[in-house]
C-alpha cells in the first residue's frame, strides 16, 4: 500500500490503522523467515514511517519492551543508520498509529 496516499486520501484514522495493521502483520511474518527491506524513493521518509510503526507495533502488540517506544528516539536511532531520516508530515500517521496501539494494548 502506498503510504503517501494515506496523507492525501485517508478516510479517517480507521484507514490508517487498517493499513498499518496489515503491513505490520506482513512484516512480522516475513521477519520469521529472514530480513525485511523497506524502502521508498529516497529511503528517508516513507520507509522510516513504516519502520517506526513496526517498532511501535512490536512494543505494544507483541510486548517487546526491550525496543524503544518513544517516537523521537526511534527516529534518532534510524537516522544513525540512515542519514537523512526525518518524519516530515508522515509523523501524523505514526501518531495516529501510536494512539491506537496505546489505547488497545496498554493495561488500564
mmCIF file of C-alpha atoms in Angstrom:
data_model
loop_
_atom_site.group_PDB
_atom_site.id
_atom_site.type_symbol
_atom_site.label_atom_id
_atom_site.label_comp_id
_atom_site.label_asym_id
_atom_site.label_seq_id
_atom_site.Cartn_x
_atom_site.Cartn_y
_atom_site.Cartn_z
ATOM 1 C CA UNK A 1 0.000 0.000 0.000
ATOM 2 C CA UNK A 2 1.482 3.382 -0.918
ATOM 3 C CA UNK A 3 1.960 5.125 2.432
ATOM 4 C CA UNK A 4 2.000 8.564 0.830
ATOM 5 C CA UNK A 5 -1.585 8.077 -0.362
ATOM 6 C CA UNK A 6 -2.704 7.872 3.279
ATOM 7 C CA UNK A 7 -1.715 11.509 3.692
ATOM 8 C CA UNK A 8 -3.849 12.581 0.765
ATOM 9 C CA UNK A 9 -6.676 10.081 0.631
ATOM 10 C CA UNK A 10 -7.139 8.546 4.058
ATOM 11 C CA UNK A 11 -10.755 8.307 5.068
ATOM 12 C CA UNK A 12 -10.041 8.950 8.709
ATOM 13 C CA UNK A 13 -7.962 7.232 11.329
ATOM 14 C CA UNK A 14 -9.626 3.865 10.700
ATOM 15 C CA UNK A 15 -7.990 3.532 7.287
ATOM 16 C CA UNK A 16 -4.570 4.460 8.659
ATOM 17 C CA UNK A 17 -4.953 1.856 11.406
ATOM 18 C CA UNK A 18 -6.162 -0.834 8.999
ATOM 19 C CA UNK A 19 -3.293 -0.248 6.562
ATOM 20 C CA UNK A 20 -0.658 -0.096 9.295
ATOM 21 C CA UNK A 21 -2.036 -3.241 10.949
ATOM 22 C CA UNK A 22 -1.901 -5.119 7.648
ATOM 23 C CA UNK A 23 1.624 -4.196 6.686
ATOM 24 C CA UNK A 24 2.980 -4.720 10.205
ATOM 25 C CA UNK A 25 1.497 -8.232 10.270
ATOM 26 C CA UNK A 26 3.116 -8.915 6.890
ATOM 27 C CA UNK A 27 6.478 -7.516 8.010
ATOM 28 C CA UNK A 28 6.374 -9.681 11.132
ATOM 29 C CA UNK A 29 5.543 -12.807 9.115
ATOM 30 C CA UNK A 30 8.412 -12.102 6.731
ATOM 31 C CA UNK A 31 10.836 -11.470 9.601
ATOM 32 C CA UNK A 32 10.211 -15.012 10.828
ATOM 33 C CA UNK A 33 11.953 -16.247 7.677
ATOM 34 C CA UNK A 34 14.708 -13.657 7.315
ATOM 35 C CA UNK A 35 15.253 -9.951 6.848
ATOM 36 C CA UNK A 36 12.863 -7.343 5.509
ATOM 37 C CA UNK A 37 13.963 -4.499 3.273
ATOM 38 C CA UNK A 38 11.735 -1.454 3.479
ATOM 39 C CA UNK A 39 12.406 1.317 1.024
ATOM 40 C CA UNK A 40 10.865 4.315 -0.682
ATOM 41 C CA UNK A 41 12.196 6.653 -3.343
ATOM 42 C CA UNK A 42 14.893 8.230 -1.137
ATOM 43 C CA UNK A 43 14.645 5.835 1.793
ATOM 44 C CA UNK A 44 14.275 8.539 4.405
ATOM 45 C CA UNK A 45 10.615 9.476 4.910
ATOM 46 C CA UNK A 46 8.028 6.840 3.976
ATOM 47 C CA UNK A 47 10.303 3.878 4.703
ATOM 48 C CA UNK A 48 11.206 5.305 8.084
ATOM 49 C CA UNK A 49 7.499 5.858 8.821
ATOM 50 C CA UNK A 50 6.928 2.148 8.203
ATOM 51 C CA UNK A 51 9.950 1.173 10.316
ATOM 52 C CA UNK A 52 8.848 3.393 13.212
ATOM 53 C CA UNK A 53 5.341 1.960 13.028
ATOM 54 C CA UNK A 54 6.816 -1.537 13.262
ATOM 55 C CA UNK A 55 8.856 -0.675 16.363
ATOM 56 C CA UNK A 56 5.660 0.604 17.983
ATOM 57 C CA UNK A 57 3.652 -2.437 16.877
ATOM 58 C CA UNK A 58 6.212 -4.838 18.313
ATOM 59 C CA UNK A 59 6.449 -2.873 21.550
ATOM 60 C CA UNK A 60 2.709 -2.566 22.192
ATOM 61 C CA UNK A 61 1.161 -5.580 20.477
ATOM 62 C CA UNK A 62 3.894 -8.179 20.931
ATOM 63 C CA UNK A 63 5.193 -6.890 24.254
ATOM 64 C CA UNK A 64 8.766 -6.468 23.020
ATOM 65 C CA UNK A 65 9.582 -3.960 25.752
ATOM 66 C CA UNK A 66 13.313 -4.136 25.023
ATOM 67 C CA UNK A 67 12.552 -1.993 21.952
ATOM 68 C CA UNK A 68 12.066 1.753 22.243
ATOM 69 C CA UNK A 69 8.520 3.118 22.066
ATOM 70 C CA UNK A 70 9.404 6.816 22.049
ATOM 71 C CA UNK A 71 8.882 8.114 18.502
ATOM 72 C CA UNK A 72 11.722 10.697 18.524
ATOM 73 C CA UNK A 73 14.072 8.075 19.981
ATOM 74 C CA UNK A 74 13.166 5.584 17.246
ATOM 75 C CA UNK A 75 13.665 8.188 14.501
ATOM 76 C CA UNK A 76 17.005 9.153 16.044
ATOM 77 C CA UNK A 77 18.109 5.522 16.063
ATOM 78 C CA UNK A 78 17.107 5.118 12.416
ATOM 79 C CA UNK A 79 18.899 8.356 11.471
ATOM 80 C CA UNK A 80 22.127 6.960 12.926
ATOM 81 C CA UNK A 81 21.859 4.085 10.439
ATOM 82 C CA UNK A 82 20.369 6.028 7.530
ATOM 83 C CA UNK A 83 21.353 9.712 7.345
ATOM 84 C CA UNK A 84 18.529 11.985 6.271
ATOM 85 C CA UNK A 85 15.752 10.066 8.012
ATOM 86 C CA UNK A 86 13.057 12.517 9.062
ATOM 87 C CA UNK A 87 9.361 12.145 9.767
ATOM 88 C CA UNK A 88 8.057 15.134 7.761
ATOM 89 C CA UNK A 89 4.271 15.006 7.513
ATOM 90 C CA UNK A 90 4.311 11.225 7.979
ATOM 91 C CA UNK A 91 4.579 11.861 11.701
ATOM 92 C CA UNK A 92 0.819 12.438 11.680
ATOM 93 C CA UNK A 93 0.277 8.838 10.524
ATOM 94 C CA UNK A 94 2.700 7.491 13.136
ATOM 95 C CA UNK A 95 0.911 9.439 15.884
ATOM 96 C CA UNK A 96 -2.478 8.017 14.840
ATOM 97 C CA UNK A 97 -0.942 4.543 14.958
ATOM 98 C CA UNK A 98 0.690 5.126 18.344
ATOM 99 C CA UNK A 99 -2.582 6.443 19.817
ATOM 100 C CA UNK A 100 -4.419 3.346 18.607
ATOM 101 C CA UNK A 101 -1.762 0.929 19.921
ATOM 102 C CA UNK A 102 -1.611 2.624 23.324
ATOM 103 C CA UNK A 103 -5.381 2.561 23.702
ATOM 104 C CA UNK A 104 -5.689 -1.083 22.626
ATOM 105 C CA UNK A 105 -2.660 -2.693 24.281
ATOM 106 C CA UNK A 106 -1.772 -0.628 27.355
ATOM 107 C CA UNK A 107 -3.240 -2.101 30.545
ATOM 108 C CA UNK A 108 -5.704 0.200 32.244
#
